[in-house]
Amino acid sequence: MLSSPRFSVRQRTSRVCTAIAAALLVFGVSQSSGHEVAKEIFEAAEILIKSLDDEQRTVLVRPFDHELRTDWQFIPMERKGLSFAKLKPHQRLLALSLLQTPLSHRGFSQSLQIMTLEQVLHELEKQNPNRDAEKYHLFFFGEPSITKTWGWRIEGHHLSLSFTLVDGQTVVSTPAFLGTSPAEVREGSQTGMRVLAEEEDLARQLVKNLSSDQKKIAVTNETAPPDVINGPGRSASPLSPAGISAKNLTEPQQQMLRGLIRLYIDKLRPELAERDWEKIEAAGFEKIHFAWSGQLMPGKPHYYCLQGPTFIIEYDNTQNNANHVHTVWRDFMNDFGADLLKQHYESAPHQELIK
């Protein structure tokens, strides 16, 4: 077991929630430039590392080119990173500070709520010891730097957020996976909690606002796929049929489409979110497609996909009687900073990159 035997799951969850509350009060979102965000991430990482002992650092930090850097997962499993269970209370606060730094308030809050759903599952599954809000892990790839390339990830059940800092300056935030089980908590103290509610509701509103002819293009299958397709273990790739294009939507429908995409992008701090949005618009908003599969009635299996020339977003809610959500955001060219790293390799020796 990764968790300390001295505390019950409820006690451990209470400690994590206390840390969460403190972090939300202490750490605000600054309105600095993108490069300053990278600097703040570096500073948060450095403070965390300095708080660790040698054994913790060995578990946390690996070479930048380590195979685990691109080997991400979202299922409950034993992981090789530094778990929250192995952190002291003040170190958990520093870890949460690092997590908060690249995220918006909404993105940070959703991430923490996803963690707390482990306690909900623990209770629903008759005190299942494998459901534990401390089974989230940190991974560092390369030493934090403001000049050299490095990366880090936080990962556990239904959460995998990867950040690559190319030359210590440019922050890349894909792939990004967030999921929820239950999608809607229907019993217990957290009844009514829906962490990814807007991601479901706005997409359904959009598809219901389509005309009959538009739906013939947008609704690509009456049966939803059992999971997101661009998940772990594969490179991001476009899907077909792509659905209906933005250019074939009315202005109000286009506004809903923009709002739906922004729900995913705006999980990042404004400085990072705006850069990603500018990239999407530069590639052509009219080229973005929206596809829906499955049923339109709430509580029934459904799936949708948003894809443009540079990105793909998938949402799937089919498992556990359509009460189990998976979402993923991928960049076709730049997951894990691949495109920027390629440019770096072409202009700098490989050994310089991985120091």
PDB file of N, CA, C and O in Angstrom, residues 130-176:
ATOM      1  N   ASN A 130      -8.894   0.561  -2.020  1.00  0.00           N
ATOM      2  CA  ASN A 130      -8.171   0.995  -3.214  1.00  0.00           C
ATOM      3  C   ASN A 130      -8.592   2.377  -3.686  1.00  0.00           C
ATOM      4  O   ASN A 130      -7.939   2.972  -4.542  1.00  0.00           O
ATOM      5  N   ARG A 131      -9.707   2.885  -3.143  1.00  0.00           N
ATOM      6  CA  ARG A 131     -10.142   4.242  -3.448  1.00  0.00           C
ATOM      7  C   ARG A 131      -9.553   5.171  -2.396  1.00  0.00           C
ATOM      8  O   ARG A 131      -9.915   5.106  -1.221  1.00  0.00           O
ATOM      9  N   ASP A 132      -8.640   6.014  -2.804  1.00  0.00           N
ATOM     10  CA  ASP A 132      -7.874   6.798  -1.848  1.00  0.00           C
ATOM     11  C   ASP A 132      -7.477   8.124  -2.487  1.00  0.00           C
ATOM     12  O   ASP A 132      -6.801   8.152  -3.517  1.00  0.00           O
ATOM     13  N   ALA A 133      -7.880   9.219  -1.877  1.00  0.00           N
ATOM     14  CA  ALA A 133      -7.587  10.550  -2.421  1.00  0.00           C
ATOM     15  C   ALA A 133      -6.115  10.907  -2.346  1.00  0.00           C
ATOM     16  O   ALA A 133      -5.711  11.953  -2.867  1.00  0.00           O
ATOM     17  N   GLU A 134      -5.298  10.075  -1.711  1.00  0.00           N
ATOM     18  CA  GLU A 134      -3.856  10.322  -1.686  1.00  0.00           C
ATOM     19  C   GLU A 134      -3.112   9.537  -2.753  1.00  0.00           C
ATOM     20  O   GLU A 134      -1.894   9.652  -2.860  1.00  0.00           O
ATOM     21  N   LYS A 135      -3.816   8.745  -3.561  1.00  0.00           N
ATOM     22  CA  LYS A 135      -3.153   7.980  -4.611  1.00  0.00           C
ATOM     23  C   LYS A 135      -3.026   8.795  -5.893  1.00  0.00           C
ATOM     24  O   LYS A 135      -3.415   8.365  -6.979  1.00  0.00           O
ATOM     25  N   TYR A 136      -2.497  10.003  -5.736  1.00  0.00           N
ATOM     26  CA  TYR A 136      -2.155  10.855  -6.872  1.00  0.00           C
ATOM     27  C   TYR A 136      -0.657  11.105  -6.799  1.00  0.00           C
ATOM     28  O   TYR A 136      -0.099  11.272  -5.710  1.00  0.00           O
ATOM     29  N   HIS A 137      -0.019  11.092  -7.950  1.00  0.00           N
ATOM     30  CA  HIS A 137       1.437  11.072  -8.006  1.00  0.00           C
ATOM     31  C   HIS A 137       1.988  12.234  -8.828  1.00  0.00           C
ATOM     32  O   HIS A 137       1.385  12.658  -9.804  1.00  0.00           O
ATOM     33  N   LEU A 138       3.169  12.689  -8.411  1.00  0.00           N
ATOM     34  CA  LEU A 138       3.915  13.700  -9.152  1.00  0.00           C
ATOM     35  C   LEU A 138       5.104  13.050  -9.840  1.00  0.00           C
ATOM     36  O   LEU A 138       5.774  12.167  -9.275  1.00  0.00           O
ATOM     37  N   PHE A 139       5.392  13.506 -11.062  1.00  0.00           N
ATOM     38  CA  PHE A 139       6.547  13.069 -11.835  1.00  0.00           C
ATOM     39  C   PHE A 139       7.268  14.322 -12.344  1.00  0.00           C
ATOM     40  O   PHE A 139       6.630  15.212 -12.899  1.00  0.00           O
ATOM     41  N   PHE A 140       8.584  14.377 -12.168  1.00  0.00           N
ATOM     42  CA  PHE A 140       9.397  15.426 -12.782  1.00  0.00           C
ATOM     43  C   PHE A 140      10.316  14.763 -13.802  1.00  0.00           C
ATOM     44  O   PHE A 140      10.907  13.709 -13.536  1.00  0.00           O
ATOM     45  N   PHE A 141      10.452  15.404 -14.963  1.00  0.00           N
ATOM     46  CA  PHE A 141      11.336  14.905 -16.007  1.00  0.00           C
ATOM     47  C   PHE A 141      12.344  15.994 -16.338  1.00  0.00           C
ATOM     48  O   PHE A 141      12.021  16.993 -16.980  1.00  0.00           O
ATOM     49  N   GLY A 142      13.557  15.809 -15.853  1.00  0.00           N
ATOM     50  CA  GLY A 142      14.572  16.848 -15.910  1.00  0.00           C
ATOM     51  C   GLY A 142      14.456  17.736 -14.681  1.00  0.00           C
ATOM     52  O   GLY A 142      13.431  17.778 -14.006  1.00  0.00           O
ATOM     53  N   GLU A 143      15.536  18.418 -14.370  1.00  0.00           N
ATOM     54  CA  GLU A 143      15.538  19.343 -13.238  1.00  0.00           C
ATOM     55  C   GLU A 143      14.828  20.639 -13.623  1.00  0.00           C
ATOM     56  O   GLU A 143      15.029  21.157 -14.724  1.00  0.00           O
ATOM     57  N   PRO A 144      13.983  21.172 -12.751  1.00  0.00           N
ATOM     58  CA  PRO A 144      13.326  22.453 -13.046  1.00  0.00           C
ATOM     59  C   PRO A 144      14.353  23.514 -13.411  1.00  0.00           C
ATOM     60  O   PRO A 144      15.415  23.621 -12.793  1.00  0.00           O
ATOM     61  N   SER A 145      14.023  24.309 -14.435  1.00  0.00           N
ATOM     62  CA  SER A 145      14.974  25.293 -14.949  1.00  0.00           C
ATOM     63  C   SER A 145      14.214  26.412 -15.641  1.00  0.00           C
ATOM     64  O   SER A 145      13.102  26.219 -16.129  1.00  0.00           O
ATOM     65  N   ILE A 146      14.820  27.589 -15.679  1.00  0.00           N
ATOM     66  CA  ILE A 146      14.243  28.697 -16.446  1.00  0.00           C
ATOM     67  C   ILE A 146      14.935  28.855 -17.794  1.00  0.00           C
ATOM     68  O   ILE A 146      14.588  29.740 -18.572  1.00  0.00           O
ATOM     69  N   THR A 147      15.896  27.972 -18.094  1.00  0.00           N
ATOM     70  CA  THR A 147      16.602  28.041 -19.380  1.00  0.00           C
ATOM     71  C   THR A 147      16.621  26.714 -20.125  1.00  0.00           C
ATOM     72  O   THR A 147      16.729  26.701 -21.352  1.00  0.00           O
ATOM     73  N   LYS A 148      16.508  25.594 -19.404  1.00  0.00           N
ATOM     74  CA  LYS A 148      16.568  24.281 -20.034  1.00  0.00           C
ATOM     75  C   LYS A 148      15.180  23.641 -20.050  1.00  0.00           C
ATOM     76  O   LYS A 148      14.309  23.987 -19.250  1.00  0.00           O
ATOM     77  N   THR A 149      15.011  22.692 -20.949  1.00  0.00           N
ATOM     78  CA  THR A 149      13.722  22.028 -21.104  1.00  0.00           C
ATOM     79  C   THR A 149      13.513  20.983 -20.006  1.00  0.00           C
ATOM     80  O   THR A 149      14.415  20.200 -19.698  1.00  0.00           O
ATOM     81  N   TRP A 150      12.326  20.985 -19.432  1.00  0.00           N
ATOM     82  CA  TRP A 150      11.952  19.998 -18.421  1.00  0.00           C
ATOM     83  C   TRP A 150      10.433  19.833 -18.436  1.00  0.00           C
ATOM     84  O   TRP A 150       9.741  20.539 -19.176  1.00  0.00           O
ATOM     85  N   GLY A 151       9.924  18.911 -17.682  1.00  0.00           N
ATOM     86  CA  GLY A 151       8.488  18.701 -17.652  1.00  0.00           C
ATOM     87  C   GLY A 151       8.043  18.066 -16.354  1.00  0.00           C
ATOM     88  O   GLY A 151       8.867  17.566 -15.573  1.00  0.00           O
ATOM     89  N   TRP A 152       6.750  18.083 -16.117  1.00  0.00           N
ATOM     90  CA  TRP A 152       6.211  17.423 -14.931  1.00  0.00           C
ATOM     91  C   TRP A 152       4.772  16.994 -15.196  1.00  0.00           C
ATOM     92  O   TRP A 152       4.123  17.468 -16.130  1.00  0.00           O
ATOM     93  N   ARG A 153       4.296  16.062 -14.387  1.00  0.00           N
ATOM     94  CA  ARG A 153       2.931  15.573 -14.533  1.00  0.00           C
ATOM     95  C   ARG A 153       2.358  15.246 -13.153  1.00  0.00           C
ATOM     96  O   ARG A 153       3.082  14.811 -12.258  1.00  0.00           O
ATOM     97  N   ILE A 154       1.074  15.472 -13.008  1.00  0.00           N
ATOM     98  CA  ILE A 154       0.332  14.956 -11.870  1.00  0.00           C
ATOM     99  C   ILE A 154      -0.629  13.925 -12.418  1.00  0.00           C
ATOM    100  O   ILE A 154      -1.277  14.145 -13.454  1.00  0.00           O
ATOM    101  N   GLU A 155      -0.735  12.782 -11.733  1.00  0.00           N
ATOM    102  CA  GLU A 155      -1.513  11.693 -12.314  1.00  0.00           C
ATOM    103  C   GLU A 155      -2.080  10.789 -11.232  1.00  0.00           C
ATOM    104  O   GLU A 155      -1.451  10.523 -10.208  1.00  0.00           O
ATOM    105  N   GLY A 156      -3.273  10.319 -11.479  1.00  0.00           N
ATOM    106  CA  GLY A 156      -3.958   9.349 -10.644  1.00  0.00           C
ATOM    107  C   GLY A 156      -5.261   8.988 -11.324  1.00  0.00           C
ATOM    108  O   GLY A 156      -5.449   9.255 -12.511  1.00  0.00           O
ATOM    109  N   HIS A 157      -6.169   8.382 -10.577  1.00  0.00           N
ATOM    110  CA  HIS A 157      -7.441   7.976 -11.172  1.00  0.00           C
ATOM    111  C   HIS A 157      -8.195   9.186 -11.708  1.00  0.00           C
ATOM    112  O   HIS A 157      -8.502  10.119 -10.986  1.00  0.00           O
ATOM    113  N   HIS A 158      -8.459   9.161 -13.013  1.00  0.00           N
ATOM    114  CA  HIS A 158      -9.256  10.175 -13.703  1.00  0.00           C
ATOM    115  C   HIS A 158      -8.590  11.553 -13.770  1.00  0.00           C
ATOM    116  O   HIS A 158      -9.264  12.550 -14.023  1.00  0.00           O
ATOM    117  N   LEU A 159      -7.283  11.601 -13.559  1.00  0.00           N
ATOM    118  CA  LEU A 159      -6.579  12.877 -13.697  1.00  0.00           C
ATOM    119  C   LEU A 159      -5.179  12.620 -14.220  1.00  0.00           C
ATOM    120  O   LEU A 159      -4.404  11.884 -13.603  1.00  0.00           O
ATOM    121  N   SER A 160      -4.855  13.232 -15.358  1.00  0.00           N
ATOM    122  CA  SER A 160      -3.496  13.177 -15.870  1.00  0.00           C
ATOM    123  C   SER A 160      -3.229  14.486 -16.606  1.00  0.00           C
ATOM    124  O   SER A 160      -3.742  14.717 -17.701  1.00  0.00           O
ATOM    125  N   LEU A 161      -2.439  15.348 -15.975  1.00  0.00           N
ATOM    126  CA  LEU A 161      -2.108  16.660 -16.531  1.00  0.00           C
ATOM    127  C   LEU A 161      -0.601  16.730 -16.721  1.00  0.00           C
ATOM    128  O   LEU A 161       0.161  16.617 -15.758  1.00  0.00           O
ATOM    129  N   SER A 162      -0.186  16.920 -17.973  1.00  0.00           N
ATOM    130  CA  SER A 162       1.237  16.979 -18.298  1.00  0.00           C
ATOM    131  C   SER A 162       1.616  18.384 -18.737  1.00  0.00           C
ATOM    132  O   SER A 162       0.897  19.018 -19.522  1.00  0.00           O
ATOM    133  N   PHE A 163       2.752  18.849 -18.251  1.00  0.00           N
ATOM    134  CA  PHE A 163       3.253  20.172 -18.613  1.00  0.00           C
ATOM    135  C   PHE A 163       4.712  20.044 -19.042  1.00  0.00           C
ATOM    136  O   PHE A 163       5.527  19.462 -18.325  1.00  0.00           O
ATOM    137  N   THR A 164       5.006  20.574 -20.220  1.00  0.00           N
ATOM    138  CA  THR A 164       6.378  20.597 -20.727  1.00  0.00           C
ATOM    139  C   THR A 164       6.803  22.044 -20.861  1.00  0.00           C
ATOM    140  O   THR A 164       6.061  22.867 -21.425  1.00  0.00           O
ATOM    141  N   LEU A 165       7.973  22.379 -20.338  1.00  0.00           N
ATOM    142  CA  LEU A 165       8.489  23.748 -20.399  1.00  0.00           C
ATOM    143  C   LEU A 165       9.718  23.757 -21.299  1.00  0.00           C
ATOM    144  O   LEU A 165      10.815  23.374 -20.890  1.00  0.00           O
ATOM    145  N   VAL A 166       9.518  24.130 -22.551  1.00  0.00           N
ATOM    146  CA  VAL A 166      10.579  24.100 -23.542  1.00  0.00           C
ATOM    147  C   VAL A 166      11.495  25.297 -23.330  1.00  0.00           C
ATOM    148  O   VAL A 166      11.038  26.436 -23.279  1.00  0.00           O
ATOM    149  N   ASP A 167      12.779  25.010 -23.187  1.00  0.00           N
ATOM    150  CA  ASP A 167      13.768  26.032 -22.857  1.00  0.00           C
ATOM    151  C   ASP A 167      13.415  26.746 -21.547  1.00  0.00           C
ATOM    152  O   ASP A 167      13.856  27.873 -21.310  1.00  0.00           O
ATOM    153  N   GLY A 168      12.611  26.107 -20.726  1.00  0.00           N
ATOM    154  CA  GLY A 168      12.212  26.711 -19.458  1.00  0.00           C
ATOM    155  C   GLY A 168      11.311  27.909 -19.609  1.00  0.00           C
ATOM    156  O   GLY A 168      11.032  28.613 -18.638  1.00  0.00           O
ATOM    157  N   GLN A 169      10.784  28.154 -20.827  1.00  0.00           N
ATOM    158  CA  GLN A 169      10.061  29.396 -21.102  1.00  0.00           C
ATOM    159  C   GLN A 169       8.640  29.177 -21.630  1.00  0.00           C
ATOM    160  O   GLN A 169       7.714  29.862 -21.225  1.00  0.00           O
ATOM    161  N   THR A 170       8.468  28.228 -22.545  1.00  0.00           N
ATOM    162  CA  THR A 170       7.183  28.014 -23.200  1.00  0.00           C
ATOM    163  C   THR A 170       6.483  26.815 -22.583  1.00  0.00           C
ATOM    164  O   THR A 170       7.037  25.711 -22.566  1.00  0.00           O
ATOM    165  N   VAL A 171       5.264  27.021 -22.099  1.00  0.00           N
ATOM    166  CA  VAL A 171       4.525  25.982 -21.388  1.00  0.00           C
ATOM    167  C   VAL A 171       3.581  25.272 -22.355  1.00  0.00           C
ATOM    168  O   VAL A 171       2.726  25.893 -22.978  1.00  0.00           O
ATOM    169  N   VAL A 172       3.728  23.964 -22.467  1.00  0.00           N
ATOM    170  CA  VAL A 172       2.828  23.122 -23.258  1.00  0.00           C
ATOM    171  C   VAL A 172       2.020  22.263 -22.287  1.00  0.00           C
ATOM    172  O   VAL A 172       2.586  21.634 -21.392  1.00  0.00           O
ATOM    173  N   SER A 173       0.701  22.220 -22.472  1.00  0.00           N
ATOM    174  CA  SER A 173      -0.171  21.623 -21.450  1.00  0.00           C
ATOM    175  C   SER A 173      -1.001  20.446 -21.949  1.00  0.00           C
ATOM    176  O   SER A 173      -2.043  20.126 -21.378  1.00  0.00           O
ATOM    177  N   THR A 174      -0.543  19.794 -23.012  1.00  0.00           N
ATOM    178  CA  THR A 174      -1.243  18.596 -23.482  1.00  0.00           C
ATOM    179  C   THR A 174      -0.262  17.430 -23.541  1.00  0.00           C
ATOM    180  O   THR A 174       0.945  17.644 -23.689  1.00  0.00           O
ATOM    181  N   PRO A 175      -0.798  16.196 -23.403  1.00  0.00           N
ATOM    182  CA  PRO A 175      -2.203  15.829 -23.264  1.00  0.00           C
ATOM    183  C   PRO A 175      -2.753  16.166 -21.876  1.00  0.00           C
ATOM    184  O   PRO A 175      -2.015  16.209 -20.895  1.00  0.00           O
ATOM    185  N   ALA A 176      -4.082  16.389 -21.839  1.00  0.00           N
ATOM    186  CA  ALA A 176      -4.762  16.686 -20.577  1.00  0.00           C
ATOM    187  C   ALA A 176      -6.007  15.814 -20.481  1.00  0.00           C
ATOM    188  O   ALA A 176      -6.854  15.844 -21.377  1.00  0.00           O
TER     189      ALA A 176
END
